Every structure is written in C-alpha cells, then in structure tokens.
mmCIF file of C-alpha atoms and ligand atoms in Angstrom:
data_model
loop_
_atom_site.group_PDB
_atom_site.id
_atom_site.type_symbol
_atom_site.label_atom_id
_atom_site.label_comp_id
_atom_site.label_asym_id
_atom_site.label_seq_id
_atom_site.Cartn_x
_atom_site.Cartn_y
_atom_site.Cartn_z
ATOM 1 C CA UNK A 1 -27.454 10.136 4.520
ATOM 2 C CA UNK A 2 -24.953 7.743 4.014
ATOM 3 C CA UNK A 3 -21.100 8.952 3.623
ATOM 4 C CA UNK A 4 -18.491 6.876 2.113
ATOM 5 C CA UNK A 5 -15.743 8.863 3.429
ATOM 6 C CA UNK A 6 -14.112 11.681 4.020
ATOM 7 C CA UNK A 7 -11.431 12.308 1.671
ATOM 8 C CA UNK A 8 -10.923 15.028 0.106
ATOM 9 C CA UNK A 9 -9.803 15.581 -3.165
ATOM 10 C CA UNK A 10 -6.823 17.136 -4.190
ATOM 11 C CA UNK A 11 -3.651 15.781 -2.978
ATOM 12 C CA UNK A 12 -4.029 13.196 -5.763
ATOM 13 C CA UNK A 13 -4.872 13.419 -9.226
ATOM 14 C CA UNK A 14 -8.232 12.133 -9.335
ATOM 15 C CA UNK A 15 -9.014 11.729 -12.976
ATOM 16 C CA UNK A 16 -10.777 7.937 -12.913
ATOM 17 C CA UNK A 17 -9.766 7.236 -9.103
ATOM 18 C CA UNK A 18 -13.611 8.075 -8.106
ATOM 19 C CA UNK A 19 -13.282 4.502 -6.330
ATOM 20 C CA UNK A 20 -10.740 5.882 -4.190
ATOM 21 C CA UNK A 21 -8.527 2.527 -4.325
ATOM 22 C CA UNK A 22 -5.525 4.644 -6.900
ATOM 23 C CA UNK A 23 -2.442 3.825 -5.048
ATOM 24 C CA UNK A 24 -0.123 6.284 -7.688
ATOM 25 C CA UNK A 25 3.846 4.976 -6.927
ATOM 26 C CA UNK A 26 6.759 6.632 -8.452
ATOM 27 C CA UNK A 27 9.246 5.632 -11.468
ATOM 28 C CA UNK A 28 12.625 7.350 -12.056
ATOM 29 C CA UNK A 29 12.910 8.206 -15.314
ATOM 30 C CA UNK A 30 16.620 7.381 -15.042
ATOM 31 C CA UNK A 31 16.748 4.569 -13.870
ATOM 32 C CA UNK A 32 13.584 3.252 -13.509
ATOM 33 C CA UNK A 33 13.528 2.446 -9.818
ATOM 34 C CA UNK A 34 10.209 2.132 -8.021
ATOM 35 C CA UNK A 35 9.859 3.782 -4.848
ATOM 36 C CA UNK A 36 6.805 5.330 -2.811
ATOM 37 C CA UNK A 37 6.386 8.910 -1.702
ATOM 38 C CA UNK A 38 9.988 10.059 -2.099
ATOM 39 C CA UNK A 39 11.129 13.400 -3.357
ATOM 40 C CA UNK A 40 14.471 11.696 -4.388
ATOM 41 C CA UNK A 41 15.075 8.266 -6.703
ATOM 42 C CA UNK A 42 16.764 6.321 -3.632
ATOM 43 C CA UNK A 43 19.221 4.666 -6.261
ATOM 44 C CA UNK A 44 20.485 7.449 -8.139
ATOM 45 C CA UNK A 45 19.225 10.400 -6.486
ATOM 46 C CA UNK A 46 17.635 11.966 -9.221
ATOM 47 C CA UNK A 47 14.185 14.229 -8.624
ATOM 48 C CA UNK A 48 12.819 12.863 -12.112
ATOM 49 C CA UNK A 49 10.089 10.513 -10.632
ATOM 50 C CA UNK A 50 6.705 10.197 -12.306
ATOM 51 C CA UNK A 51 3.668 8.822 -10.798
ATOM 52 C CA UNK A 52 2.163 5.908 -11.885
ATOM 53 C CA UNK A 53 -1.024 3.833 -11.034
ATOM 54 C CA UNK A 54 -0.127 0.783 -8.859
ATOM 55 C CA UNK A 55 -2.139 -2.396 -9.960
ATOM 56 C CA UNK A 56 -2.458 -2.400 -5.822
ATOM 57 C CA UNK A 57 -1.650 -6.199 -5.640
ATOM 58 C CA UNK A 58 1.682 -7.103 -3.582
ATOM 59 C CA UNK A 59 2.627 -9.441 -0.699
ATOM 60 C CA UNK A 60 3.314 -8.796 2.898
ATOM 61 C CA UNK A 61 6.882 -8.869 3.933
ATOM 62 C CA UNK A 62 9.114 -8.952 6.927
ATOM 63 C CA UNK A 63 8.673 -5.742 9.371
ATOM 64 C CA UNK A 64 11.436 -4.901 12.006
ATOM 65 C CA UNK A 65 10.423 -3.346 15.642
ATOM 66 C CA UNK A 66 7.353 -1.829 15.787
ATOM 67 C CA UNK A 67 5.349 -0.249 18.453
ATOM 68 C CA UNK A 68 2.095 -0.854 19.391
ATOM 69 C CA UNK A 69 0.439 1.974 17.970
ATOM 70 C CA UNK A 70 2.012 0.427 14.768
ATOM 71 C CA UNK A 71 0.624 -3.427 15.459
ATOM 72 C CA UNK A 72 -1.259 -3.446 12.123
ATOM 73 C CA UNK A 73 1.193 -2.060 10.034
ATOM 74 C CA UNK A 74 3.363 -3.804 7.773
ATOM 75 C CA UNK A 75 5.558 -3.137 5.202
ATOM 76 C CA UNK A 76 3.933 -4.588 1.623
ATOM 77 C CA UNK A 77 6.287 -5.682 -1.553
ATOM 78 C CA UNK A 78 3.903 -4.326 -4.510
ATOM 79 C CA UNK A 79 3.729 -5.889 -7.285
ATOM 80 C CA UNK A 80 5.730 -2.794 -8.961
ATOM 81 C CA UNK A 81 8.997 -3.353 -7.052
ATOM 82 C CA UNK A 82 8.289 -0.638 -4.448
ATOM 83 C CA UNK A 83 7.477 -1.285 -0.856
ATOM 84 C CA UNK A 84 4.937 0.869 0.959
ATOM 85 C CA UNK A 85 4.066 0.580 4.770
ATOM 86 C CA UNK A 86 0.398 -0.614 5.185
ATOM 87 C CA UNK A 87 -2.404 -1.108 7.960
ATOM 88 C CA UNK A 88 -3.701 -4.786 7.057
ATOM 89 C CA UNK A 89 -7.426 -5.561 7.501
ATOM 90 C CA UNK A 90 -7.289 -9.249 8.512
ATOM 91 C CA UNK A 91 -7.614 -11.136 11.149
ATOM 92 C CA UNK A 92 -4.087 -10.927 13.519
ATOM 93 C CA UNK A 93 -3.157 -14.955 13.454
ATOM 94 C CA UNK A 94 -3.606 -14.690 9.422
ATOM 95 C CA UNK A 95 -1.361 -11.879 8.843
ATOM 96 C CA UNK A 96 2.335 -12.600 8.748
ATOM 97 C CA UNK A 97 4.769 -12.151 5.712
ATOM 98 C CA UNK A 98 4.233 -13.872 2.249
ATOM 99 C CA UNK A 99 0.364 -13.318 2.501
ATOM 100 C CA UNK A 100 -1.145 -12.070 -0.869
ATOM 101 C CA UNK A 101 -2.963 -8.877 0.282
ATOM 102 C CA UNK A 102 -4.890 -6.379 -2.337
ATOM 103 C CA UNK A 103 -5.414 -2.895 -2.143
ATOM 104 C CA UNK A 104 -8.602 -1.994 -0.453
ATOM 105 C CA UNK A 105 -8.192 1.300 0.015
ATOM 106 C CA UNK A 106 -5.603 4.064 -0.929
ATOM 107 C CA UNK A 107 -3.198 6.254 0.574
ATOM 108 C CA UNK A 108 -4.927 9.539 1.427
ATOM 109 C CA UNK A 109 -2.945 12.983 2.702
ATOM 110 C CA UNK A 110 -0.986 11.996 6.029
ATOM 111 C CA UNK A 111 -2.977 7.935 6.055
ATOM 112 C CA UNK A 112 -2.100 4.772 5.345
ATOM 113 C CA UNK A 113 -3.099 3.037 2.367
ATOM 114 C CA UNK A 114 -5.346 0.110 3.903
ATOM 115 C CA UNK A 115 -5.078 -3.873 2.376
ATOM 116 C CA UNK A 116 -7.018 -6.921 2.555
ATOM 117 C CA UNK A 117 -6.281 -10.566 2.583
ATOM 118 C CA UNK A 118 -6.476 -11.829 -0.893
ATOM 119 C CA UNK A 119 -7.072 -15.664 0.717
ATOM 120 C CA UNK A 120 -10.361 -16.347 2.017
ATOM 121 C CA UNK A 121 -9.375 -16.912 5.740
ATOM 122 C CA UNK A 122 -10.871 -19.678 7.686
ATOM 123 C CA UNK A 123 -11.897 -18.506 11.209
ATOM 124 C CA UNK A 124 -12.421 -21.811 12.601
ATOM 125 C CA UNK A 125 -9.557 -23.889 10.306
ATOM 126 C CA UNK A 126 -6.946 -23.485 11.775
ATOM 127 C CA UNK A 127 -5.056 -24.661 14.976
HETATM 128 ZN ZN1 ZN B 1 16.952 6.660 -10.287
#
C-alpha cells in the first residue's frame, strides 16, 4: 500500500521519534557548545558531547559557493546555537537568509535533514 518512507531505524535512537522529524544535535558537557554531527566539541575539543532533541525551529543564514548539485542547500542557524546544512522545500525566489524555516523532516544516515518555510508564501504577491 502506501509507504511513508524508507528509513530505517537504527542510526538514531528512536524512542518517541516515530514521526521521523527528531533532529538530535550535540552539547559538550564542558563547555556547553552546540554543534551538529561532530566527533569533537569544535571549541574545546573535548569528545564529551551528548545528544539532544532539537526543537527543529531555526533561520536560514548566509551560504558561501555552492555547486549546483548543492542549489537547495543552505546552511540553517537552529534555534540551539548549532548550524546544520539543509535542503529547503520552498519555492527558489522565497528562500534567501533570515527566513524562519521548521523542521519537516530529519536527518537520516548519509541525508539531509529537509525544512520548510515557516511563512505562508504568496505565489502571486510578489514582484
Ligand atoms: Zn566544548
């Protein structure tokens, strides 16, 4: 019938992440940076980073070069502190840095997590 996806589960700890939107980030216990899929805390170096659940809410920000392959990917400031590179479901002329975006679907093994516009977009309102 119908599939939702294919993920499989696993790589993440799946204990109320059914929904498939948990977007875990990482805390050092030392000094409490934020960071994203790092096996060292980038400010001190230490390996003592715990995952935590991301509230998945953050804002677009400024990307450098990027290829083509990469035109929907953009880097996203979480709400957390950390910034994680995602692919942005919107409409091209409506995504540029300081949108709002939401988590609309998480980071699986080797993907990208995948973000929506939190603003209702006009598709006729603007010129
Ligand atoms: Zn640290």
């Amino acid at each position: 019938m119908f599939h939702t996806g294919l993920r499989t589960p696993g790589a993440v700890r799946t204990e109320e992440s059914a929904a498939g939107t948990d977007l875990y980030f990482q805390r050092c216990a030392w000094c409490h940076t934020t960071t994203f899929q790092r096996l060292l805390c980038p400010t001190c170096g230490s390996t003592d980073l715990s995952p935590q659940l991301s509230e998945g809410e953050g804002v677009i920000t400024v990307r450098r070069a990027h290829t083509a392959a990469d035109a929907d990917l953009w880097p996203v400031h979480m709400a957390e502190g950390f910034v994680v590179r995602c692919r942005v479901d919107g409409p091209p002329h409506a995504v540029r840095p300081g949108v709002r975006v939401k988590l609309a679907s998480a980071a699986d093994t080797g993907r990208r997590p995948v973000v929506r516009l939190c603003e209702e977009v006009p598709l006729d309102g603007w010129i």
